[in-house]
Amino acid sequence: MTDRPGDTEAPGDTEALPPPRTPGRYRVALVCLGNICRSPMAHVVLADQVAAAGLDDRVEVVSAGTAGWHVGKPMDERAAATLARAGHDPTRHRARQFEPSWHQDCDLVLVMDRSNLAEVGGETPRVRLFRAFDPENPGGEVPDPYYGGEQGFTEVMSMVERTSTHLVRLLSDAVAP
Ligand code: 4NP
């Protein structure tokens, strides 16, 4: 979080996405700690929902971890199994690490928890908690399921699915010609 003037959130801010930086594809980055559990699940679900809405020529989804421990690796097999059960393809993911240049390259950076938020430099109009856009319970964190059981991945999936559905509506408005 930051106290810089103009960066504080006003009521209703969650409903509007920042405008595109450039005429190209609107780029959304999803960020967690390791880029093998939460942000890959959000990446695959949001990208599939974007494609289903016919927006994939105007919206690009990427993901990264703030840590580089798993760079180049596939996602956690529990995350992959959860995605596969819901009909998504988890096999193409390879972990990446967030770099400061992504702040210039992305239109929107959505992080999974407040620790991630601190790691990427704090909240700004283009850097938000992913669950700021959760239509059921906005403003929470996506809890890290890595050290827990299956249930944690199922809960992450529910949060990711409903938040992505809401984000696609907002993205559709943000990239409208
Ligand atoms: P993620 O979960 O941030 O949702 O990808 C984690 C993955 C790996 C580790 C921690 C959290 N780790 O300590 O290796």
Tab-separated table of C-alpha atoms and ligand atoms in Angstrom:
chain	number	residue	atom	x	y	z
A	1	MET	CA	0.000	0.000	0.000
A	2	THR	CA	1.058	3.535	-0.589
A	3	ASP	CA	-0.077	6.871	0.695
A	4	ARG	CA	0.998	8.798	-2.348
A	5	PRO	CA	-1.584	11.419	-3.347
A	6	GLY	CA	-3.859	10.142	-6.084
A	7	ASP	CA	-3.102	6.499	-5.340
A	8	THR	CA	-5.641	5.963	-2.620
A	9	GLU	CA	-8.742	4.008	-3.484
A	10	ALA	CA	-12.068	5.766	-3.609
A	11	PRO	CA	-15.402	3.952	-3.336
A	12	GLY	CA	-16.416	2.607	-6.738
A	13	ASP	CA	-12.855	2.480	-8.075
A	14	THR	CA	-13.014	-1.296	-8.259
A	15	GLU	CA	-15.535	-1.071	-11.084
A	16	ALA	CA	-13.338	0.644	-13.643
A	17	LEU	CA	-10.108	-0.652	-15.132
A	18	PRO	CA	-7.390	1.806	-16.141
A	19	PRO	CA	-7.417	2.702	-19.836
A	20	PRO	CA	-5.041	0.965	-22.260
A	21	ARG	CA	-1.514	2.420	-22.315
A	22	THR	CA	-1.099	1.774	-26.024
A	23	PRO	CA	-3.281	0.794	-28.996
A	24	GLY	CA	-1.999	-2.836	-28.821
A	25	ARG	CA	-3.438	-5.683	-26.755
A	26	TYR	CA	-4.429	-4.811	-23.184
A	27	ARG	CA	-1.942	-6.799	-21.064
A	28	VAL	CA	-2.981	-8.144	-17.668
A	29	ALA	CA	-0.293	-9.660	-15.424
A	30	LEU	CA	-1.263	-12.010	-12.590
A	31	VAL	CA	1.320	-12.249	-9.826
A	32	CYS	CA	1.861	-14.497	-6.806
A	33	LEU	CA	4.942	-15.732	-4.939
A	34	GLY	CA	6.070	-18.816	-6.874
A	35	ASN	CA	4.041	-18.676	-10.137
A	36	ILE	CA	3.243	-22.370	-9.760
A	37	CYS	CA	-0.106	-22.315	-7.874
A	38	ARG	CA	-2.343	-19.219	-7.625
A	39	SER	CA	-1.277	-16.983	-10.510
A	40	PRO	CA	-1.068	-19.886	-13.001
A	41	MET	CA	-4.604	-20.937	-12.051
A	42	ALA	CA	-5.808	-17.346	-12.478
A	43	HIS	CA	-3.817	-17.053	-15.735
A	44	VAL	CA	-5.345	-20.139	-17.354
A	45	VAL	CA	-8.909	-19.431	-16.189
A	46	LEU	CA	-8.847	-15.735	-17.141
A	47	ALA	CA	-7.209	-16.444	-20.522
A	48	ASP	CA	-9.820	-19.129	-21.293
A	49	GLN	CA	-12.656	-16.789	-20.270
A	50	VAL	CA	-11.156	-13.967	-22.365
A	51	ALA	CA	-11.028	-16.314	-25.370
A	52	ALA	CA	-14.590	-17.536	-24.764
A	53	ALA	CA	-15.727	-13.898	-24.791
A	54	GLY	CA	-13.961	-13.356	-28.128
A	55	LEU	CA	-11.558	-10.833	-26.603
A	56	ASP	CA	-8.261	-12.666	-27.084
A	57	ASP	CA	-7.258	-10.425	-29.986
A	58	ARG	CA	-7.565	-7.425	-27.649
A	59	VAL	CA	-6.509	-8.812	-24.247
A	60	GLU	CA	-3.323	-10.719	-23.347
A	61	VAL	CA	-2.898	-12.499	-20.003
A	62	VAL	CA	0.538	-13.219	-18.512
A	63	SER	CA	1.691	-14.340	-15.058
A	64	ALA	CA	4.751	-14.344	-12.836
A	65	GLY	CA	6.039	-14.950	-9.332
A	66	THR	CA	7.869	-12.376	-7.248
A	67	ALA	CA	10.360	-15.162	-6.435
A	68	GLY	CA	12.439	-16.967	-9.057
A	69	TRP	CA	12.622	-20.386	-7.384
A	70	HIS	CA	10.516	-22.227	-9.956
A	71	VAL	CA	11.350	-20.341	-13.175
A	72	GLY	CA	10.884	-22.572	-16.236
A	73	LYS	CA	8.962	-25.257	-14.323
A	74	PRO	CA	5.380	-26.413	-14.961
A	75	MET	CA	2.757	-25.516	-12.395
A	76	ASP	CA	2.196	-27.461	-9.160
A	77	GLU	CA	0.472	-30.761	-9.958
A	78	ARG	CA	-2.375	-30.042	-7.517
A	79	ALA	CA	-3.060	-26.724	-9.297
A	80	ALA	CA	-2.881	-28.534	-12.656
A	81	ALA	CA	-5.296	-31.256	-11.510
A	82	THR	CA	-7.765	-28.659	-10.229
A	83	LEU	CA	-7.677	-26.822	-13.571
A	84	ALA	CA	-7.963	-30.040	-15.593
A	85	ARG	CA	-11.020	-31.133	-13.595
A	86	ALA	CA	-12.706	-27.877	-14.634
A	87	GLY	CA	-11.860	-28.452	-18.310
A	88	HIS	CA	-8.796	-26.200	-18.641
A	89	ASP	CA	-5.400	-27.114	-20.122
A	90	PRO	CA	-2.695	-26.615	-17.461
A	91	THR	CA	0.171	-28.104	-19.488
A	92	ARG	CA	1.478	-25.041	-21.323
A	93	HIS	CA	2.392	-23.036	-18.227
A	94	ARG	CA	6.038	-22.380	-17.387
A	95	ALA	CA	6.895	-20.276	-14.346
A	96	ARG	CA	8.341	-16.789	-14.828
A	97	GLN	CA	9.645	-14.166	-12.433
A	98	PHE	CA	8.173	-10.668	-12.200
A	99	GLU	CA	10.513	-7.900	-13.323
A	100	PRO	CA	10.133	-4.160	-12.604
A	101	SER	CA	9.878	-3.513	-16.374
A	102	TRP	CA	6.480	-5.245	-16.292
A	103	HIS	CA	5.114	-2.065	-14.693
A	104	GLN	CA	5.727	-0.310	-18.025
A	105	ASP	CA	4.794	-3.296	-20.193
A	106	CYS	CA	1.475	-4.156	-18.543
A	107	ASP	CA	-1.790	-2.245	-18.372
A	108	LEU	CA	-2.829	-3.954	-15.150
A	109	VAL	CA	-0.893	-5.971	-12.533
A	110	LEU	CA	-3.128	-8.049	-10.240
A	111	VAL	CA	-1.498	-9.672	-7.222
A	112	MET	CA	-2.801	-12.500	-5.071
A	113	ASP	CA	-1.942	-11.202	-1.587
A	114	ARG	CA	-0.629	-8.214	0.305
A	115	SER	CA	2.858	-9.656	0.521
A	116	ASN	CA	2.951	-9.815	-3.294
A	117	LEU	CA	1.655	-6.231	-3.351
A	118	ALA	CA	4.557	-5.069	-1.191
A	119	GLU	CA	7.051	-7.024	-3.336
A	120	VAL	CA	5.961	-5.266	-6.532
A	121	GLY	CA	6.120	-1.820	-4.931
A	122	GLY	CA	2.631	-1.278	-3.529
A	123	GLU	CA	-0.791	-0.379	-4.822
A	124	THR	CA	-1.326	2.089	-7.661
A	125	PRO	CA	-4.224	2.532	-10.097
A	126	ARG	CA	-2.567	-0.157	-12.273
A	127	VAL	CA	-1.399	-2.451	-9.447
A	128	ARG	CA	-4.214	-4.000	-7.440
A	129	LEU	CA	-5.217	-7.048	-5.475
A	130	PHE	CA	-6.799	-9.583	-7.864
A	131	ARG	CA	-9.712	-9.911	-5.451
A	132	ALA	CA	-10.425	-6.199	-5.580
A	133	PHE	CA	-12.569	-7.499	-8.466
A	134	ASP	CA	-14.158	-10.428	-6.587
A	135	PRO	CA	-17.892	-9.838	-7.003
A	136	GLU	CA	-18.787	-11.828	-3.858
A	137	ASN	CA	-16.328	-10.512	-1.309
A	138	PRO	CA	-14.124	-7.783	-2.776
A	139	GLY	CA	-10.790	-6.770	-1.350
A	140	GLY	CA	-9.537	-10.009	0.144
A	141	GLU	CA	-6.437	-12.034	-0.592
A	142	VAL	CA	-6.132	-15.327	-2.484
A	143	PRO	CA	-4.624	-17.523	0.248
A	144	ASP	CA	-1.478	-19.476	-0.586
A	145	PRO	CA	-2.492	-23.164	-0.978
A	146	TYR	CA	1.076	-24.493	-1.408
A	147	TYR	CA	1.577	-25.899	2.083
A	148	GLY	CA	-2.039	-27.038	2.582
A	149	GLY	CA	-4.315	-29.759	1.199
A	150	GLU	CA	-6.601	-30.185	-1.798
A	151	GLN	CA	-9.310	-28.019	-0.261
A	152	GLY	CA	-7.100	-24.948	-0.559
A	153	PHE	CA	-6.817	-25.423	-4.321
A	154	THR	CA	-10.583	-25.852	-4.647
A	155	GLU	CA	-11.127	-22.597	-2.764
A	156	VAL	CA	-8.575	-20.775	-4.920
A	157	MET	CA	-10.382	-22.087	-8.014
A	158	SER	CA	-13.754	-20.680	-6.861
A	159	MET	CA	-12.239	-17.275	-6.167
A	160	VAL	CA	-10.407	-17.301	-9.496
A	161	GLU	CA	-13.458	-18.353	-11.535
A	162	ARG	CA	-15.889	-15.762	-10.192
A	163	THR	CA	-13.309	-12.962	-10.142
A	164	SER	CA	-12.255	-13.750	-13.727
A	165	THR	CA	-15.875	-13.666	-14.866
A	166	HIS	CA	-16.224	-10.167	-13.420
A	167	LEU	CA	-12.868	-9.075	-14.838
A	168	VAL	CA	-13.855	-10.164	-18.360
A	169	ARG	CA	-16.850	-7.822	-18.211
A	170	LEU	CA	-14.629	-4.944	-17.097
A	171	LEU	CA	-11.969	-5.817	-19.694
A	172	SER	CA	-14.607	-5.818	-22.388
A	173	ASP	CA	-15.452	-2.214	-21.455
A	174	ALA	CA	-11.775	-1.199	-21.152
A	175	VAL	CA	-10.920	-2.428	-24.677
A	176	ALA	CA	-14.162	-1.404	-26.387
A	177	PRO	CA	-13.352	0.350	-29.676
B	1	4NP	P1	2.138	-19.624	-5.332
B	1	4NP	O1	2.462	-20.713	-4.192
B	1	4NP	O2	2.764	-18.333	-4.866
B	1	4NP	O3	0.653	-19.569	-5.331
B	1	4NP	O4	2.738	-20.147	-6.621
B	1	4NP	C1	3.740	-21.019	-3.752
B	1	4NP	C2	4.560	-21.791	-4.536
B	1	4NP	C3	5.820	-22.160	-4.079
B	1	4NP	C4	6.233	-21.751	-2.833
B	1	4NP	C5	5.410	-20.949	-2.055
B	1	4NP	C6	4.168	-20.592	-2.516
B	1	4NP	N1	7.510	-22.140	-2.368
B	1	4NP	O5	7.829	-21.828	-1.203
B	1	4NP	O6	8.273	-22.765	-3.123
